[in-house]
Amino acid sequence: MQEIELKFLVPESRLKGLMRQAKVKSSQVTQLAAHYYDTPDQQLAQAGIGLRIRKEGETWVQTIKAGGDGLAARLEHNAVLDNEQVQDMLDNNELMPDLTIYKDTSIATALADFKLKKLAKQLTRLYVTDVQRTTRSLIEDDNDDPNNCLEVAYDYGEIIHGTDDSQREAIQEIEFELVSGDLDFLFLTAKTWCKRYKLCLSTVTKAERGGLLINGRDHSPAVSANLSQLQVSKDSSMPAFVRAAVHNCLLQILPNSSAIVAGSTEVEHVLQLHTGIKRLLAALKAFADFSDEINPDWLPILQQTAVLLDDYRQLAHVVSHVEPLLQTYGAPTVDWATDIDAIKVTPIDAVRANDFQLTLLELIAFAMSDPSIEPKADHLAHDKLEKILSKEYEKCFESDNEPDESSDAELDSDDITDDDNQAEYRLSNHLTDLLYISEFSASLLRKKKTKKKTTRWLKRLKKAQIALEQHSADSRYQQCYELKSATDAHALYGAGWFTATLEHDYDPTAKHLAKFRDSSIFW
């Protein structure tokens, strides 16, 4: 069967109020003791599969979870086990899952890449969880649709290392699982609780957290864009296409935002979340007419979050990458601690903001909703994409965007004006938007005979975009060090270094832009 649930982390400040809603007369409290299994090298985890045996009250249940849409839906199979057999295995320290039960089930496809007999011999218990679960049912008070029902489950406990019980991690989260009825009821309820208790979405499963514990990591690695997961076809309708694009962006956004709300300060999580939001903004703006369900209120919230993340990301990149680089060239150390501390809104503040969390919920609901019931469901996306791409392409070559290429000599830094920087910034944004839109659209527009042409054009666009983005970033770093030099003379080295870098890299950047401009479009 398919499990559809939303998981949230609970802020300590809101816990008492939330528990008053979770612990009502009809609620149930169950102690859950779960044993999680994988191979020593975690082959199941790498395939996105979680396998456990859990005691639920007085019943032992073997559960496997796999696949799904990466947002809120996963395949799940539960099998009730014989209590006496389980107890015998526990007494002899031989409790192991039975993989033969999956042979003719819906979960079999998820295990198709494994030889089950060989896998069974490799399985070992990696970690356990000890959780107290408080559950209650919520049924929509609607005579028109009395079947809308979901389960609210608050989990409190810990994950324990399978071979070293001194290694533990606390669990404090709440889940909303759709039992029956419409997705709308799930999302409306989750939004109400999210708004009231300032909940934060998390895509990190207990299995994933257990894997992190045994590997000695606090958070999973940052997730970058993966266009191989973009589910579009030549006959995709306009509503289906824009949902697929949003879905693909969320697959990048949600894991990184989940890590940040859980406390990650890694620059790569911030970078990939920022990139995911920029991709999402490009898609929502370019394909705004593809669906009547797109909410224009999403844009300002996403834009504000992207700006806040970028302010922190740039300074954090200076500390983590630029400073060590400069010091390899003999630069004196510049202390940026006070500058970091002066940032009023940190990534965790930006991502935990209720408006952003509610927007994420609405975007997930949109991506999972049925595109076939929309008025434009019979309009093919393919028919509109050429016009959209052409319009975005033309923005890249407006006269006020282009840097001055009239001289073959190195550009003097004194010639770089604020107007030049603004034009460069606009061009960088246009190229970035064009790249994202083109990547979403390429599989629908390219033909077999023009596949190489499309690949070559995208490659040249990406090179131009990366070169100009780096040039713009170096310009900002130069300004950053120049401003810092007013209070720390050591920063003068960095200001001078980036001034020289900008002069040296101007011509190569202009050549990448010219090469892209001279390439014929693929649509």
XYZ file of C-alpha atoms in Angstrom:
523
model
C 0.000 0.000 0.000
C 1.001 3.643 -0.243
C 1.624 5.644 2.906
C 0.968 9.395 2.654
C 2.208 11.386 5.611
C 3.775 14.700 6.568
C 6.390 14.879 9.308
C 7.347 17.920 11.382
C 9.884 18.791 14.032
C 8.334 20.284 17.171
C 9.912 23.431 18.684
C 10.372 23.146 22.438
C 8.541 26.425 23.029
C 5.349 25.050 21.470
C 5.439 21.550 22.924
C 3.057 22.070 25.862
C 0.345 23.583 23.686
C 0.747 20.884 21.065
C 0.529 18.108 23.641
C -2.794 19.483 24.879
C -4.133 18.853 21.379
C -2.398 15.477 20.960
C -3.403 14.057 24.374
C -7.191 14.148 24.301
C -9.598 11.621 25.850
C -9.703 9.550 22.673
C -5.937 9.483 22.161
C -3.843 6.359 22.689
C -0.324 6.027 24.044
C 1.767 3.149 22.704
C 5.347 2.148 23.457
C 7.197 1.329 20.243
C 10.405 -0.667 20.299
C 11.849 -1.038 16.809
C 14.853 -2.935 15.457
C 16.198 -1.610 12.137
C 18.105 -3.821 9.718
C 20.453 -3.292 6.797
C 23.677 -4.687 5.393
C 26.881 -3.481 7.103
C 27.512 -1.162 4.139
C 23.859 0.025 4.206
C 22.761 -1.154 0.760
C 19.082 -0.773 1.658
C 19.522 2.789 2.865
C 21.335 3.680 -0.351
C 18.310 2.366 -2.264
C 15.941 4.446 -0.137
C 14.592 1.403 1.724
C 13.899 1.091 5.449
C 13.390 -2.335 7.069
C 12.347 -2.845 10.676
C 10.695 -5.178 13.183
C 8.715 -3.205 15.738
C 6.733 -4.010 18.836
C 3.523 -1.987 18.710
C 1.857 -2.417 22.073
C 1.624 -6.210 22.362
C 2.029 -6.931 18.634
C 5.204 -7.419 16.630
C 5.097 -6.045 13.073
C 7.652 -6.315 10.273
C 7.589 -3.204 8.059
C 9.406 -2.192 4.911
C 9.196 1.279 3.361
C 10.523 2.237 -0.041
C 10.224 4.484 -3.058
C 7.428 6.994 -3.236
C 7.371 10.484 -4.661
C 10.097 11.918 -2.417
C 7.631 14.387 -0.901
C 4.947 12.770 1.258
C 4.157 9.375 -0.294
C 6.026 6.081 0.196
C 5.364 2.437 -0.493
C 4.788 0.515 2.727
C 4.200 -3.131 3.559
C 3.304 -4.365 7.064
C 3.216 -7.981 8.218
C 2.046 -9.051 11.680
C 4.450 -11.600 13.163
C 3.879 -14.507 15.539
C 4.620 -13.195 19.036
C 5.929 -16.509 20.353
C 8.341 -16.935 17.442
C 9.589 -13.395 17.865
C 10.113 -13.908 21.593
C 12.053 -17.119 20.940
C 14.319 -15.277 18.499
C 14.807 -12.440 20.974
C 15.729 -14.860 23.745
C 18.404 -16.362 21.489
C 19.478 -12.976 20.089
C 18.419 -14.164 16.617
C 15.655 -11.723 15.689
C 15.877 -11.184 11.928
C 13.405 -10.107 9.189
C 11.820 -12.637 6.849
C 12.330 -11.367 3.286
C 10.393 -14.198 1.645
C 7.079 -12.505 2.491
C 7.731 -9.811 -0.131
C 7.892 -12.142 -3.139
C 4.436 -11.403 -4.555
C 3.689 -8.039 -2.935
C 3.592 -4.449 -4.185
C 6.972 -3.850 -2.552
C 8.684 -6.536 -4.671
C 9.698 -4.055 -7.374
C 11.644 -2.002 -4.830
C 13.686 -5.098 -3.998
C 14.123 -6.202 -7.605
C 17.810 -5.205 -7.673
C 18.592 -7.457 -4.708
C 19.018 -11.215 -4.508
C 16.852 -11.811 -1.466
C 18.579 -14.971 -0.237
C 21.967 -13.275 -0.386
C 20.559 -10.100 1.160
C 18.987 -12.039 4.040
C 22.374 -13.521 4.962
C 23.974 -10.067 5.038
C 21.371 -8.342 7.184
C 22.329 -7.137 10.622
C 20.670 -4.995 13.279
C 22.235 -1.549 13.019
C 20.182 0.483 15.502
C 17.005 0.450 17.547
C 14.426 3.049 18.483
C 12.581 3.403 21.761
C 9.618 5.694 21.262
C 6.459 6.615 23.097
C 3.789 7.386 20.489
C 0.655 9.386 21.254
C -1.961 9.033 18.533
C -5.376 10.485 17.868
C -7.711 10.426 14.904
C -9.051 13.516 13.183
C -12.230 13.174 11.114
C -13.507 16.023 8.989
C -16.812 17.383 10.203
C -18.372 17.391 6.757
C -21.571 15.549 5.896
C -20.691 15.753 2.210
C -17.514 13.719 2.703
C -17.444 11.814 6.026
C -14.575 9.575 4.866
C -11.848 12.177 5.372
C -9.775 10.803 8.229
C -6.158 11.123 9.305
C -4.017 10.017 12.218
C -1.921 12.437 14.230
C 1.068 10.773 15.908
C 3.455 12.502 18.296
C 6.682 10.554 18.846
C 9.001 11.104 21.788
C 12.007 8.904 22.475
C 15.439 8.104 21.116
C 17.472 6.210 18.535
C 20.121 3.903 19.985
C 23.240 2.557 18.252
C 22.936 -1.189 17.666
C 26.322 -2.094 19.177
C 27.005 0.860 21.475
C 23.994 1.950 23.511
C 25.897 4.971 24.826
C 25.379 6.555 21.386
C 21.856 7.962 21.299
C 19.843 10.672 19.588
C 16.587 12.212 20.773
C 13.363 11.953 18.746
C 10.667 14.615 19.049
C 8.406 14.850 16.007
C 4.792 14.803 14.913
C 3.329 13.041 11.881
C 0.048 13.469 10.022
C -0.900 10.375 8.041
C -3.863 10.231 5.677
C -5.994 7.221 6.640
C -8.783 7.800 4.109
C -10.255 10.547 1.999
C -8.802 13.495 0.098
C -5.302 14.915 0.193
C -6.791 18.372 0.753
C -7.898 17.358 4.247
C -4.369 16.238 5.123
C -2.790 19.474 3.951
C -5.432 21.780 5.446
C -5.055 20.083 8.832
C -1.255 20.139 8.667
C -1.303 23.844 7.773
C -3.545 24.623 10.744
C -1.214 22.838 13.173
C 1.875 24.245 11.457
C 0.598 27.801 11.818
C -0.522 27.328 15.429
C 2.571 25.508 16.742
C 5.267 26.814 14.353
C 6.074 23.304 13.122
C 8.873 22.697 10.629
C 8.700 20.132 7.830
C 11.210 17.288 7.895
C 11.820 14.608 5.292
C 14.332 12.781 7.504
C 12.996 9.337 8.397
C 13.893 7.437 11.555
C 15.782 5.004 9.342
C 17.817 7.852 7.882
C 18.506 9.260 11.344
C 19.623 5.840 12.524
C 22.007 5.611 9.575
C 23.448 9.005 10.464
C 23.924 7.913 14.072
C 25.922 4.797 13.225
C 28.012 6.757 10.719
C 28.762 9.498 13.231
C 27.070 12.242 11.224
C 24.615 14.891 12.362
C 23.006 15.493 8.969
C 22.767 13.863 5.549
C 24.890 15.381 2.752
C 23.428 18.326 0.869
C 21.205 17.394 -2.085
C 21.751 19.000 -5.489
C 19.373 19.193 -8.457
C 18.735 15.883 -10.221
C 17.043 16.312 -13.588
C 16.907 12.546 -14.132
C 14.038 12.629 -11.616
C 12.020 15.075 -13.732
C 8.932 13.154 -14.797
C 7.739 14.711 -18.060
C 6.905 13.341 -21.492
C 6.137 14.671 -24.954
C 2.399 14.605 -24.236
C 2.611 16.283 -20.806
C -0.184 18.777 -20.353
C 0.563 22.295 -19.164
C -0.699 21.605 -15.589
C 1.179 18.308 -15.422
C 4.414 19.870 -16.702
C 4.532 22.701 -14.169
C 3.747 20.249 -11.361
C 6.632 18.054 -12.502
C 8.975 21.063 -12.481
C 7.842 22.099 -8.976
C 8.176 18.492 -7.788
C 11.734 18.312 -9.109
C 12.663 21.533 -7.292
C 11.125 20.281 -4.042
C 13.275 17.144 -4.221
C 16.234 19.503 -3.863
C 14.646 21.994 -1.448
C 13.104 19.714 1.190
C 16.152 17.612 2.228
C 18.304 20.727 2.550
C 15.683 22.737 4.427
C 15.122 19.713 6.709
C 18.830 19.642 7.567
C 18.872 23.362 8.313
C 15.816 23.337 10.600
C 17.436 20.404 12.423
C 20.477 22.586 13.144
C 22.857 22.210 10.205
C 25.157 25.183 9.647
C 26.909 23.593 6.664
C 27.361 26.088 3.835
C 26.550 23.416 1.244
C 23.046 22.886 2.679
C 22.440 26.638 2.434
C 23.841 26.780 -1.099
C 21.745 23.882 -2.387
C 18.590 25.175 -0.703
C 19.193 28.597 -2.253
C 19.743 27.004 -5.677
C 16.580 24.924 -5.317
C 14.527 28.007 -4.473
C 16.000 29.908 -7.442
C 15.083 27.010 -9.753
C 11.584 26.968 -8.298
C 11.175 30.727 -8.757
C 12.302 30.454 -12.387
C 9.745 27.700 -13.030
C 6.855 29.468 -11.263
C 7.485 32.715 -13.146
C 8.075 31.172 -16.575
C 5.211 28.670 -16.385
C 2.773 30.799 -14.370
C 0.068 30.428 -17.032
C 0.309 26.636 -17.089
C -1.938 26.184 -14.062
C -4.761 28.074 -12.378
C -3.655 26.598 -9.039
C -0.383 28.521 -8.781
C -0.600 30.977 -5.902
C 1.092 34.340 -6.672
C 1.683 34.806 -2.938
C 4.339 32.080 -3.091
C 6.740 34.266 -5.079
C 7.491 37.077 -2.578
C 7.977 34.597 0.277
C 10.344 32.454 -1.783
C 12.215 35.530 -3.032
C 12.639 36.890 0.479
C 13.928 33.542 1.753
C 16.395 33.313 -1.143
C 17.766 36.798 -0.370
C 18.179 36.001 3.334
C 19.951 32.743 2.547
C 22.229 34.436 0.014
C 23.310 37.142 2.465
C 24.514 34.461 4.870
C 25.843 32.130 2.155
C 28.153 34.755 0.670
C 29.755 35.657 3.980
C 29.974 32.026 5.080
C 31.672 31.194 1.758
C 34.224 33.923 2.443
C 35.040 32.297 5.788
C 35.030 28.669 4.641
C 36.561 28.963 1.158
C 37.888 32.411 0.260
C 39.944 33.024 3.429
C 41.752 29.648 3.258
C 42.443 30.249 -0.451
C 43.910 33.704 0.148
C 46.069 32.403 2.979
C 47.674 29.868 0.634
C 48.927 32.933 -1.290
C 50.328 34.488 1.881
C 47.419 36.732 2.855
C 47.131 37.791 6.514
C 44.165 36.367 8.413
C 40.969 38.412 8.483
C 38.561 37.735 11.360
C 34.955 37.649 10.095
C 33.374 36.414 13.338
C 31.799 39.751 14.226
C 30.381 40.069 10.699
C 28.780 36.616 10.937
C 27.359 37.449 14.364
C 25.945 40.713 13.022
C 23.697 38.921 10.523
C 20.224 39.414 11.933
C 18.513 36.545 10.123
C 20.446 33.276 9.971
C 19.504 30.394 7.634
C 17.750 28.523 10.443
C 15.668 31.637 11.173
C 14.781 32.064 7.495
C 13.845 28.425 6.988
C 11.912 28.036 10.242
C 9.842 31.141 9.424
C 6.185 30.140 9.460
C 5.402 31.803 6.124
C 8.108 29.757 4.413
C 6.999 26.498 6.040
C 3.364 27.106 5.062
C 4.481 27.897 1.516
C 6.390 24.606 1.354
C 3.242 22.776 2.457
C 1.179 24.467 -0.251
C 3.808 23.651 -2.877
C 3.853 19.973 -1.858
C 0.048 19.914 -2.033
C 0.206 21.509 -5.482
C 2.816 19.039 -6.776
C 0.750 16.073 -5.527
C -2.611 17.354 -6.793
C -4.368 15.993 -9.861
C -3.514 18.002 -13.019
C -6.236 16.312 -15.094
C -9.064 18.278 -13.451
C -7.683 21.675 -14.455
C -9.196 23.705 -17.342
C -5.912 23.563 -19.285
C -5.494 19.809 -18.906
C -6.009 19.329 -22.661
C -3.315 21.888 -23.597
C 0.133 20.442 -24.316
C 3.092 22.088 -22.598
C 5.195 21.465 -25.694
C 3.163 24.011 -27.677
C 3.990 26.879 -25.283
C 7.609 26.216 -24.389
C 9.241 27.623 -27.547
C 7.677 31.039 -27.016
C 8.648 31.088 -23.340
C 12.250 30.121 -24.088
C 12.545 32.669 -26.889
C 11.294 35.447 -24.618
C 13.781 34.545 -21.880
C 16.574 34.156 -24.440
C 15.957 37.669 -25.777
C 16.307 39.123 -22.259
C 19.894 37.881 -22.170
C 20.931 40.055 -25.109
C 19.285 43.351 -24.316
C 21.824 46.133 -24.831
C 21.920 47.222 -21.178
C 22.872 43.688 -20.094
C 26.014 43.216 -22.131
C 29.482 44.089 -20.789
C 31.641 46.329 -22.927
C 33.755 44.132 -25.193
C 35.046 46.962 -27.411
C 38.636 46.694 -26.180
C 40.939 43.683 -26.460
C 43.128 45.063 -23.674
C 42.574 44.052 -20.073
C 39.720 45.997 -18.519
C 40.947 48.611 -16.057
C 39.221 48.207 -12.693
C 38.576 51.960 -12.645
C 36.319 51.465 -15.668
C 33.986 49.126 -13.778
C 31.096 51.303 -12.688
C 28.021 50.583 -10.600
C 26.024 50.574 -13.844
C 28.318 47.881 -15.216
C 27.832 45.805 -12.066
C 24.064 46.194 -12.227
C 23.976 45.184 -15.897
C 26.226 42.205 -15.167
C 23.991 41.195 -12.261
C 20.867 41.373 -14.461
C 22.531 39.364 -17.208
C 23.670 36.747 -14.683
C 20.089 36.392 -13.423
C 18.688 36.120 -16.955
C 21.225 33.453 -17.902
C 20.465 31.524 -14.731
C 16.710 31.633 -15.339
C 17.207 30.619 -18.968
C 19.388 27.691 -17.905
C 16.812 26.370 -15.433
C 13.889 26.808 -17.830
C 15.849 25.172 -20.656
C 16.745 22.185 -18.467
C 13.082 21.683 -17.573
C 12.028 22.009 -21.218
C 14.804 20.246 -23.127
C 13.395 16.723 -22.993
C 10.089 17.900 -24.489
C 11.586 19.975 -27.292
C 14.649 18.115 -28.468
C 14.357 15.649 -31.292
C 16.527 12.602 -31.943
C 18.386 14.346 -34.764
C 19.070 17.455 -32.665
C 20.030 15.771 -29.383
C 23.720 16.654 -29.815
C 22.813 20.223 -30.741
C 20.672 20.575 -27.610
C 23.392 19.125 -25.392
C 26.014 21.431 -26.925
C 23.797 24.517 -26.526
C 23.033 23.723 -22.880
C 26.721 23.126 -22.217
C 27.667 26.508 -23.674
C 24.885 28.236 -21.751
C 26.026 26.633 -18.516
C 29.652 27.632 -19.093
C 28.612 31.229 -19.780
C 26.314 31.265 -16.763
C 28.955 29.822 -14.411
C 31.656 32.199 -15.706
C 29.478 35.279 -15.296
C 28.146 34.138 -11.924
C 31.708 33.640 -10.693
C 32.702 37.039 -12.076
C 29.771 38.650 -10.243
C 30.653 36.755 -7.053
C 34.284 37.900 -7.254
C 33.038 41.470 -7.652
C 30.984 41.116 -4.467
C 33.949 39.581 -2.610
C 36.134 42.476 -3.737
C 33.602 44.936 -2.325
C 33.309 42.847 0.832
C 37.062 42.974 1.509
C 37.259 46.638 0.581
C 34.534 47.514 3.102
C 36.204 45.323 5.728
C 39.516 47.133 5.205
C 38.008 50.212 6.880
C 38.217 48.361 10.223
C 40.865 45.717 9.454
C 43.871 46.614 7.320
C 44.533 42.905 6.719
C 41.529 42.900 4.348
C 43.391 45.128 1.866
C 45.175 42.035 0.554
C 41.843 40.406 -0.331
C 40.526 43.583 -1.941
C 43.602 43.835 -4.144
C 43.613 40.120 -4.952
C 40.010 40.196 -6.196
C 40.624 43.404 -8.165
C 43.395 41.594 -10.048
C 41.244 38.479 -10.443
C 38.392 40.499 -11.957
C 40.719 42.096 -14.488
C 42.274 38.744 -15.407
C 38.979 36.868 -15.771
C 37.043 39.505 -17.694
C 38.130 38.402 -21.173
C 37.501 34.652 -20.608
C 34.036 35.479 -19.277
C 33.288 37.647 -22.308
C 34.465 34.838 -24.620
C 32.117 32.312 -22.971
C 29.255 34.765 -23.423
C 30.146 35.376 -27.066
C 30.407 31.655 -27.772
C 26.977 31.098 -26.278
C 25.490 34.022 -28.175
C 26.826 32.644 -31.465
C 25.239 29.231 -30.851
C 21.987 28.528 -32.657
C 19.063 27.783 -30.352
C 17.808 24.197 -30.077
C 14.061 24.855 -30.172
